[in-house]
Amino acid sequence: MAFIRKKQQEQQLQLYSKERFSLLLLNLEEYYFEQHRANHILHKGSHHERKIRGSLKICSKSVIFEPDSISQPIIKIPLRDCIKIGKHGENGANRHFTKAKSGGISLIFSQVYFIKEHNVVAPYKIERGKMEYVFELDVPGKVEDVVETLLQLHRASCLDKLGDQTAMVTILQSRLARTSFDKNRFQNISEKLHMECKAEMVTPLVTNPGHVCITDTNLYFQPLNGYPKPVVQITLQDVRRIYKRRHGLMPLGLEVFCTEDDLCSDIYLKFYEPQDRDDLYFYIATYLEHHVAEHTAESYMLQWQRGHLSNYQYLLHLNNLADRSCNDLSQYPVFPWIIHDYSSSELDLSNPGTFRDLSKPVGALNKERLERLLTRYQEMPEPKFMYGSHYSSPGYVLFYLVRIAPEYMLCLQNGRFDNADRMFNSIAETWKNCLDGATDFKELIPEFYGDDVSFLVNSLKLDLGKRQGGQMVDDVELPPWASSPEDFLQKSKDALESNYVSEHLHEWIDLIFGYKQKGSDAVGAHNVFHPLTYEGGVDLNSIQDPDEKVAMLTQILEFGQTPKQLFVTPHPRRITPKFKSLSQTSSYNASMADSPGEESFEDLTEESKTLAWNNITKLQLHEHYKIHKEAVTGITVSRNGSSVFTTSQDSTLKMFSKESKMLQRSISFSNMALSSCLLLPGDATVITSSWDNNVYFYSIAFGRRQDTLMGHDDAVSKICWHDNRLYSASWDSTVKVWSGVPAEMPGTKRHHFDLLAELEHDVSVDTISLNAASTLLVSGTKEGTVNIWDLTTATLMHQIPCHSGIVCDTAFSPDSRHVLSTGTDGCLNVIDVQTGMLISSMTSDEPQRCFVWDGNSVLSGSQSGELLVWDLLGAKISERIQGHTGAVTCIWMNEQCSSIITGGEDRQIIFWKLQY
């Protein structure tokens, strides 16, 4: 899991330095500046005098001595507890010592900490009372400078005001930082320097100042103190992802990943100026521009909705995009409590009662507690908040991880573990406290749905204290339904990927990452936390008082932070598939049809479609025929595939025989262009739409125009038909729905049409499409707006302005969950039907005039005449296929997706063949 991998990385760096010392021995917001080889002199001047060899480390708030022998404890002396600092013997008591030019530093203090004796991680031992320690430096000439530095830091630590203390440390930092990156650290002498600036490397609970340097091939970080190694180097060629981060709610962070999916990054940097961060991001992003595809929350959402990402993977991606990082415990990845039942002997994932209500935050799960909180909220002055603690904070993260990260807990809690009864002792107890506790509203962390059980087991044999009942704190107590830690994690993972959670996870996402995170929707969902936890809740730059600023920053870092908001409209539900796709393996069990016999034909059709789309990039031009004098505008084919009907701007309807490869008929209704065509069920009548404002009905059997519908005041741009209803779109800014009663004897009786509905638009409508059940209609206008209509009520559901030019084509996905639109702006946009959210947008360098799609892949016809295959989930163009010599204007695909015909401005129709 994320934290465990991060800890392993840090341990590898520790091996490099071969030290017991770590930055976790420092206080929060403390810096480690320099070290000197030295001896700790015990019983100076007496017969019992002895020397302990080690390293003296100068830090902004303490002096730390690390003995070489692991049997000796590390010594930490807080500077605020120092009574006197000076050269040993300079006050007369040991003048002979001074004359000998010894490198002795004397510290007289009232309190000292002893840490990691015998290299055992345990609470710090404290010794109080006035005492003196003497440290003899290997280089006597440095004593004066070290003493001067310690005196300056001591003065800062004794100041009453935190702000003044921080200001003093900042002054010292600037003096120590009057160096530049050591160019001798470059991997190659031919590297070209692009940029250098000051920054801090961020690891959990600590930051380390130094210099950042970027060249044409590498990113470097050189710590000022050389810890834990002289330089950290990342090859730009290895970088896969970079993200701008908030740090302390400020836009100062940058995280670099050399992996595709890992939550654990290779380096996290915090800059002092947003411009430095943005400049470095620009340099790396420019390098990556042609190497790495950028993924958005919307693109991940589409992959998750369609089952290409598990619930676990999707939550990891959302956390990452929302500035959650395993390097920042105040913004550690947050995962939901899923299971409600921690008392049964068997876990029943088919029972909805097994699960927590994902539509409510933890604080609202207990109705009685919520009522008390709401009463307090109503009486509270502005700014109001419902919960006094957050659902994710450094303390909560380490509460769960104390068994694998004890040093982090000791760092956070000033060298102590928490009270034994307040430790993470039991899963069931922790869940109960989250339901009933007055101030406990915490969620979970990714480790609960991972593979590593070490956070549940006291494998380090830590002494975590004794509970009131007398039992020692050891392994975490598991629920009765878990036979082992491994079994607990496996069942937790099964619960996370269950059908129930898949159907409800979007509700929790709305709370944590979505539209219920802020504003009136958050109030309505009982999801309001302290203002300081939200991005934009406080502007630190506007705070002039340094004391107030430091106190505010400390509160932000320790209290926890709300994730960056990723969605501002309701998050769509996950699509629960009826059939398992042949092109993917689902992370959960798809429910198959109850009656295989009845569904067998549909199964074969689904298999045919899947096979065809899996091989769509292998499409080959088979035959082409020039049968029109102007651009082809529409194609429809008889059910047996023998007759192809086409319309054109040359005003003709053509009937072409696929078998004889000959033109059989050419029909003209007026001298105006025809815009589209379709065959009525039974293949007896062809309907065409015309720029002369009419819709024409042509009887194939009798070879003549059967009827004319004069239904619009401007050109008819597109028509659709379903279940005796005609849908016509027009440049007169309307889409009209007609009831069509077919003739009893084709060619002998005219159709009778009644206008059922008129869907009004602001501008001309260029295209329409129906969903499979004809309950929804999507329209595209000349000004780039996509409209989704509910045909059962003839009302507008969503209006999405998502193109900068004409919308060329629109279509629903087979499951009616999404709409795809293309435009003259070259964009392919995917819209969620339920919410109207634009969830994915891809661009090409030319207009895409028409397309067919299966919900995951798109075959589009471009302005240049190419057919493009798009992988929506991978956000890339998979293949470009040469076809027409002018724009591809229309495309037809049969139900099995095995036959494809295109028409173009080059007046040709092309028959395509799939290669399996």
CSV table of C-alpha atoms in Angstrom, one decimal, residues 33 152 155 173 384 455 679-680 760 771 806 911:
chain,number,residue,atom,x,y,z
A,33,PHE,CA,20.8,22.3,9.0
A,152,GLN,CA,21.2,32.7,17.2
A,155,ARG,CA,17.4,33.4,20.9
A,173,GLN,CA,17.8,29.7,6.4
A,384,LYS,CA,-20.9,27.7,10.9
A,455,PHE,CA,-0.8,-2.4,9.6
A,679,LEU,CA,-36.0,2.8,-44.5
A,680,LEU,CA,-39.2,2.1,-42.7
A,760,GLU,CA,-38.0,24.4,-29.6
A,771,ASN,CA,-31.7,6.3,-27.9
A,806,ILE,CA,-21.6,23.5,-35.6
A,911,PHE,CA,-17.8,-0.4,-48.8
